XYZ file of C-alpha atoms in Angstrom:
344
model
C 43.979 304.981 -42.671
C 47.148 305.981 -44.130
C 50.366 303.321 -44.611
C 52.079 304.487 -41.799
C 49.406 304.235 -39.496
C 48.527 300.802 -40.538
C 52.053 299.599 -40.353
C 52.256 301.376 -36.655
C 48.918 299.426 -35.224
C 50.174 295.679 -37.007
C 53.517 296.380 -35.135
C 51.666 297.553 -31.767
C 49.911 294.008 -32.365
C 52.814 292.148 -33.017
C 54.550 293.633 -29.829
C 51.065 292.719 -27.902
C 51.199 289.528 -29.208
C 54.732 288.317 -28.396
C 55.657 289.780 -24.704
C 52.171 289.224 -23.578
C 51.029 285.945 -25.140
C 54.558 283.996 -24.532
C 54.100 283.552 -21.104
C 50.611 282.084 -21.447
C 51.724 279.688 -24.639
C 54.717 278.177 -21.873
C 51.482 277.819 -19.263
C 49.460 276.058 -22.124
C 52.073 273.911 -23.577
C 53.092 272.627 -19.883
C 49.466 272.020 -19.348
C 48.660 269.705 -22.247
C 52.294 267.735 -21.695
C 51.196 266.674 -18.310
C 47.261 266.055 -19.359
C 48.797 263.531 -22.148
C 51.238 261.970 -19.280
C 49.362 261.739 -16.813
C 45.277 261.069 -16.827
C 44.011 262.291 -13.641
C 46.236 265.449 -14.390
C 42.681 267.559 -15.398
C 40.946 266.830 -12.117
C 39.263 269.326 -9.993
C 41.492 267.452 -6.953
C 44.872 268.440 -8.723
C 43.559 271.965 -9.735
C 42.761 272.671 -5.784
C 46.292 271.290 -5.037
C 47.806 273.960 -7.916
C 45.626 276.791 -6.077
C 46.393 275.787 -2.673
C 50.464 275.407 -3.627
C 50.580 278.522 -5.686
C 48.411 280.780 -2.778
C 51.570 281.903 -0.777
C 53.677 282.462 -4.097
C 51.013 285.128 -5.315
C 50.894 286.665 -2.222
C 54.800 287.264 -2.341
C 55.065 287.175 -5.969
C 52.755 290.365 -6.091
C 55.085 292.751 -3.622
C 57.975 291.274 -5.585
C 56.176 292.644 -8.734
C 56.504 296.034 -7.570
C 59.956 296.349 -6.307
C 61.128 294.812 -10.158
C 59.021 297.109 -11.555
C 60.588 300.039 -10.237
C 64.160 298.323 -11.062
C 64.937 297.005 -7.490
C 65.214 293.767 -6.222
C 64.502 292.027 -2.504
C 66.870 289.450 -1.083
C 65.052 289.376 2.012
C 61.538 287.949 1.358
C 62.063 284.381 2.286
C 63.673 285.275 5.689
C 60.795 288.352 6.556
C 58.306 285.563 5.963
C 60.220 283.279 8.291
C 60.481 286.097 10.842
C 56.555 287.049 10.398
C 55.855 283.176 11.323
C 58.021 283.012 14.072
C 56.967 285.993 15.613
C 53.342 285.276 15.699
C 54.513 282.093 16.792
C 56.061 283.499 20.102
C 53.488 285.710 20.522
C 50.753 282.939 20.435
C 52.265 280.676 23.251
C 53.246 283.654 25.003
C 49.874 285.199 26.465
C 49.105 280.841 27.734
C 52.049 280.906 29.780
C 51.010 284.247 31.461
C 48.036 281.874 32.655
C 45.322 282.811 30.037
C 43.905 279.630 30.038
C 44.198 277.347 27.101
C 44.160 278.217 23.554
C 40.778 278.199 23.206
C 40.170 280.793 25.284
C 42.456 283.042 23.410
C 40.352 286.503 22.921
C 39.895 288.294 19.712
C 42.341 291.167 20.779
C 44.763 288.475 21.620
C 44.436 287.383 18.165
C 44.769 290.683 16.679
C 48.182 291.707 18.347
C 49.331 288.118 17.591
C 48.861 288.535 13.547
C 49.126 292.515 13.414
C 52.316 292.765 15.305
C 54.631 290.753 13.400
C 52.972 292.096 10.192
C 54.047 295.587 11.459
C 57.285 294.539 12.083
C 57.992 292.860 8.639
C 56.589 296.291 7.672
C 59.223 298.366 9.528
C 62.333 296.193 8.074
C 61.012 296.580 4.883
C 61.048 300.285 5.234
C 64.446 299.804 6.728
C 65.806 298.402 3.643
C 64.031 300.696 1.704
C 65.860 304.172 3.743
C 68.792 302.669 3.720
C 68.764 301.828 -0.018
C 67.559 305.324 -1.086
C 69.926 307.161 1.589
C 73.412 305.269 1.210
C 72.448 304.603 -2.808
C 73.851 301.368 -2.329
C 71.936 298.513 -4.902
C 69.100 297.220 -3.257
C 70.793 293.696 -4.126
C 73.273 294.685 -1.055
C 70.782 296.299 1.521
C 68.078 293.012 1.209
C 71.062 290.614 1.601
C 71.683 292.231 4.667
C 68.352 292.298 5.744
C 68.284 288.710 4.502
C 70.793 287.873 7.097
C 69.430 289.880 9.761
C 65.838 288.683 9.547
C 67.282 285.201 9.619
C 69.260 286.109 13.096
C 66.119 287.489 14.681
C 64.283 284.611 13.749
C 66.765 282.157 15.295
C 67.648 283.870 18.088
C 63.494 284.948 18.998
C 62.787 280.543 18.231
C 65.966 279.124 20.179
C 65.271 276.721 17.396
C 62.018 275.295 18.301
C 59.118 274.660 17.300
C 56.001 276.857 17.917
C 52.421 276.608 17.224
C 49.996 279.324 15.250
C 46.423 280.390 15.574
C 43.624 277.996 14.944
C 42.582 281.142 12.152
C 45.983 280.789 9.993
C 45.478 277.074 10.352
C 42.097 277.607 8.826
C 43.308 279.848 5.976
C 46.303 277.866 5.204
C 44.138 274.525 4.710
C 40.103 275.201 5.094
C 38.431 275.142 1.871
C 34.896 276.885 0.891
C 32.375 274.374 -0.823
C 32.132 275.440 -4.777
C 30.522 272.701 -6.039
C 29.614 268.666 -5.190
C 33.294 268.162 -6.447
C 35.404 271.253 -6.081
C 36.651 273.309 -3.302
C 37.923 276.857 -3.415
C 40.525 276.790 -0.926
C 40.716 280.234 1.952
C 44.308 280.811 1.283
C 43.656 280.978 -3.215
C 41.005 283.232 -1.773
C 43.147 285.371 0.009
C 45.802 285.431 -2.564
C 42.951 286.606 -5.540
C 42.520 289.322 -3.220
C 45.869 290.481 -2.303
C 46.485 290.183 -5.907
C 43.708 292.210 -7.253
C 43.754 295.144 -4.780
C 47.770 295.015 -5.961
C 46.679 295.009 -9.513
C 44.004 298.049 -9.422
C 46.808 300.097 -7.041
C 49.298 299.694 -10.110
C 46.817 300.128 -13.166
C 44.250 302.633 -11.647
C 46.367 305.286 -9.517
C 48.830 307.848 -9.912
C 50.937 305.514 -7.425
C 51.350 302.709 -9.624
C 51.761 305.030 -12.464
C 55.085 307.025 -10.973
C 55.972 303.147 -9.988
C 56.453 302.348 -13.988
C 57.786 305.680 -14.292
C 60.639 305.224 -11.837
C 61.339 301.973 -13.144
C 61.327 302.827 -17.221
C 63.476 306.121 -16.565
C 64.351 307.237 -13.096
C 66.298 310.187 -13.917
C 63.072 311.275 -16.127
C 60.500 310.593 -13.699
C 62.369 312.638 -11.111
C 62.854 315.600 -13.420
C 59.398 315.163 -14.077
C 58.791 315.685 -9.952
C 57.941 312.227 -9.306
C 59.930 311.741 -5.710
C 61.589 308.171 -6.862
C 63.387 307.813 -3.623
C 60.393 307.412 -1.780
C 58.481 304.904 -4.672
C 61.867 302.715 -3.847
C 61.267 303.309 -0.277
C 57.221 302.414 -0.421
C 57.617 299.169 -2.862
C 59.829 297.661 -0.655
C 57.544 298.552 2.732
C 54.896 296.564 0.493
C 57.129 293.724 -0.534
C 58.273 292.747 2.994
C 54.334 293.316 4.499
C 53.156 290.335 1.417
C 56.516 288.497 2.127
C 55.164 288.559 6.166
C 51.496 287.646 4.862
C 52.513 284.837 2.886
C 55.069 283.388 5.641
C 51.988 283.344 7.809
C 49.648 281.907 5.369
C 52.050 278.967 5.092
C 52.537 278.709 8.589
C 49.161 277.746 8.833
C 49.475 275.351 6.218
C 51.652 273.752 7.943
C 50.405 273.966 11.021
C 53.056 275.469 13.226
C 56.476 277.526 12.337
C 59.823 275.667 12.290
C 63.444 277.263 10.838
C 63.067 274.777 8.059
C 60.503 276.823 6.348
C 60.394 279.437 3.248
C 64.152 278.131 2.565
C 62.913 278.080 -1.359
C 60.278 281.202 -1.419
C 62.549 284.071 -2.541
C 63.629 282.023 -5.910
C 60.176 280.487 -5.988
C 58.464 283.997 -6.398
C 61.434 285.568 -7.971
C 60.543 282.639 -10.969
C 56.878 283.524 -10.837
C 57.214 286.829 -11.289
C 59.961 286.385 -14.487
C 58.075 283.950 -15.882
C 54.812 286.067 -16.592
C 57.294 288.521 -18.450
C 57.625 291.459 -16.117
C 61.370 292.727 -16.374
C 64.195 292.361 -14.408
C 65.205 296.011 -15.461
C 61.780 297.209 -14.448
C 58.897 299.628 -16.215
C 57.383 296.513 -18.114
C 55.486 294.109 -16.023
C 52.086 293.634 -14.127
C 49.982 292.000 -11.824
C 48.603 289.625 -14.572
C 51.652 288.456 -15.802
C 52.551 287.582 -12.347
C 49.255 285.189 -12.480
C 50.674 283.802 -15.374
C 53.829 283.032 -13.763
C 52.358 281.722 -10.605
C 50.006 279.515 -12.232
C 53.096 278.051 -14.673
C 55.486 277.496 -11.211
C 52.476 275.398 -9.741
C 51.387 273.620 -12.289
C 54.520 272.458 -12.787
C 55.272 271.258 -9.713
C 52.137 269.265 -9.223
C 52.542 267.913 -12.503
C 56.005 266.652 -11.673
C 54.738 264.744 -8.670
C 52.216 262.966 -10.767
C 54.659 262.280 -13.132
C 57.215 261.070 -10.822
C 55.148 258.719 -9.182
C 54.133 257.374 -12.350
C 57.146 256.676 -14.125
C 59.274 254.117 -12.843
C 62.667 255.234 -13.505
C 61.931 258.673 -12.520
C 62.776 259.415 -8.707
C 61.709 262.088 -6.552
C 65.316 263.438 -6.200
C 65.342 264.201 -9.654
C 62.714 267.093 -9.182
C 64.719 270.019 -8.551
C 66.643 268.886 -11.639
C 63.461 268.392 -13.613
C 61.731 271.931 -12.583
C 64.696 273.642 -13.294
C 65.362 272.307 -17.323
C 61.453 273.115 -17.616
C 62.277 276.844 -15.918
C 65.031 277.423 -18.047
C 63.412 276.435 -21.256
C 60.579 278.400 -20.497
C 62.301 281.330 -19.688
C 64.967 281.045 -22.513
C 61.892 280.917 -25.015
C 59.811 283.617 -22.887
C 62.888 285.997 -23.463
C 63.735 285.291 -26.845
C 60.464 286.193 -27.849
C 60.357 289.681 -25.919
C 63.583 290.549 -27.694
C 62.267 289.322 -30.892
C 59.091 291.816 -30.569
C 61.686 294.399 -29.121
């Protein structure tokens, strides 16, 4: 092996080594400062709390991942989930009223329409945004805050401001849990979320799809010279953002156990700090699916292991969280980027 090529592989490794490993280091270091603070931190309770918590993040986080990867950005995640909930809200009460019976007797096509329908619909404002962002070449930044806004009218004005209940199967998802062991749980909605992130993970690493996506994000102008249509990988990301934006609002939904206007107020910075925090760009073409676990599993792990802390430490109130998760954010990000630079 010649100089060069030796000196060409130890900088390849170096590169490898910073951008990829600085994300995990944050995830470790946060880890072992809340296992010394706190005992019951490593318990198979608190790690089913940091799966449960972090299940609706990586289901946004991951259509997030695509639209930064091709250099966009989406406003309107927080609202399409709130939409998604509320419409499958409406739709739920709506066939009892019509005198089906009782919501036990709801039938499985019932239940179809009632969680395909709004899906489809956070699906067709996603491609909105996306049209109108490749056919006015406005930023994205503008067209999602619109659609931000407009989601958030639709879901208001469809609610009247009340409250409405959600299948017994989202209820399920959002809180059932499948039996791993005598003392651990695997909750349905971490399962869901593995899955949504995995099929989003072999569509960006193992087809020519995800390939034109990194393409159109690294150097748009050369992708579309090289006949990649970049208009329409704008158009699809953000179709797939706002149909995981609707999944995740109705994941949480059944969390909580019905939809109010009070929820996924936080989600859009939540998963916009997930998906930084594993390292995948801003400026898109450098980014993935794993780094996006990364992130998630950072964002939860540090909120859980706030609570603990907070309730442990007397002069520590729980007030003082948002101020606490956001010095840890910034730190970790600060560092995460320095690093990246460093290696770049």
């Amino acid at each position: 092996m010649t100089e060069l090529e030796e000196k060409t592989n130890h900088s390849a490794v170096s590169r490898f080594s910073l951008r990829d490993f600085a994300p995990l280091i944050s995830l470790f270091v946060i880890v072992i400062f809340f296992t010394l603070t706190n005992d019951e931190f490593l318990t198979f309770g608190r790690l089913r709390l940091v799966l449960q918590q972090g299940a609706v993040l990586a289901i946004v986080s991951t259509g997030l991942t695509f639209v930064l990867l091709c250099a966009e950005i989406d406003l309107s995640v927080g609202m399409l989930a709130l939409w998604t909930a509320c419409a499958c809200g409406v739709l739920y009460e709506q066939p009892f009223a019509a005198g089906e019976g009782g919501q036990d007797d709801i039938s499985v096509t019932t239940l179809v329409v009632v969680i395909v329908v709004p899906l489809l619909s956070s699906l067709l404002l996603g491609l909105i945004s996306g049209l109108l962002t490749v056919s006015s070449r406005l930023p994205s930044f503008i067209i999602t805050l619109a659609m931000m806004n407009i989601a958030d009218g639709l879901s208001k004005t469809l609610t009247q401001s009340e409250k409405f209940a959600v299948p017994e199967v989202l209820k399920e998802i959002g809180n059932g849990r499948l039996k791993v062991t005598d003392d651990f749980y695997l909750p349905y909605s971490a399962i869901l979320a593995a899955a949504v992130m995995i099929l989003g993970h072999m569509v960006l690493q193992h087809t020519r799809f995800g390939r034109y996506v990194y393409m159109t994000g690294g150097n748009r102008e050369a992708a579309r010279l090289a006949g990649v249509r970049t208009g329409w990988i704008v158009i699809a990301c953000l179709a797939i953002c706002a149909v995981t934006a609707g999944l995740g609002g109705l994941v949480n939904a059944g969390r909580l156990g019905s939809v109010t206007l009070d929820q996924n107020g936080e989600l859009l910075l939540s998963a916009v700090a997930c998906v930084v925090l594993g390292g995948t760009s801003l400026f898109g073409g450098e980014g993935g699916i794993g780094r996006t676990v990364i992130g998630v599993l950072t964002f939860s792990v540090l909120g859980v292991g706030l609570s603990g802390l907070i309730s442990e430490v007397d002069f520590l109130e729980d007030r003082m969280r948002p101020l606490l998760m956001g010095v840890v954010l910034m730190t970790a990000l600060v560092i995460n980027g320095f690093l990246s630079r460093k290696s770049g």
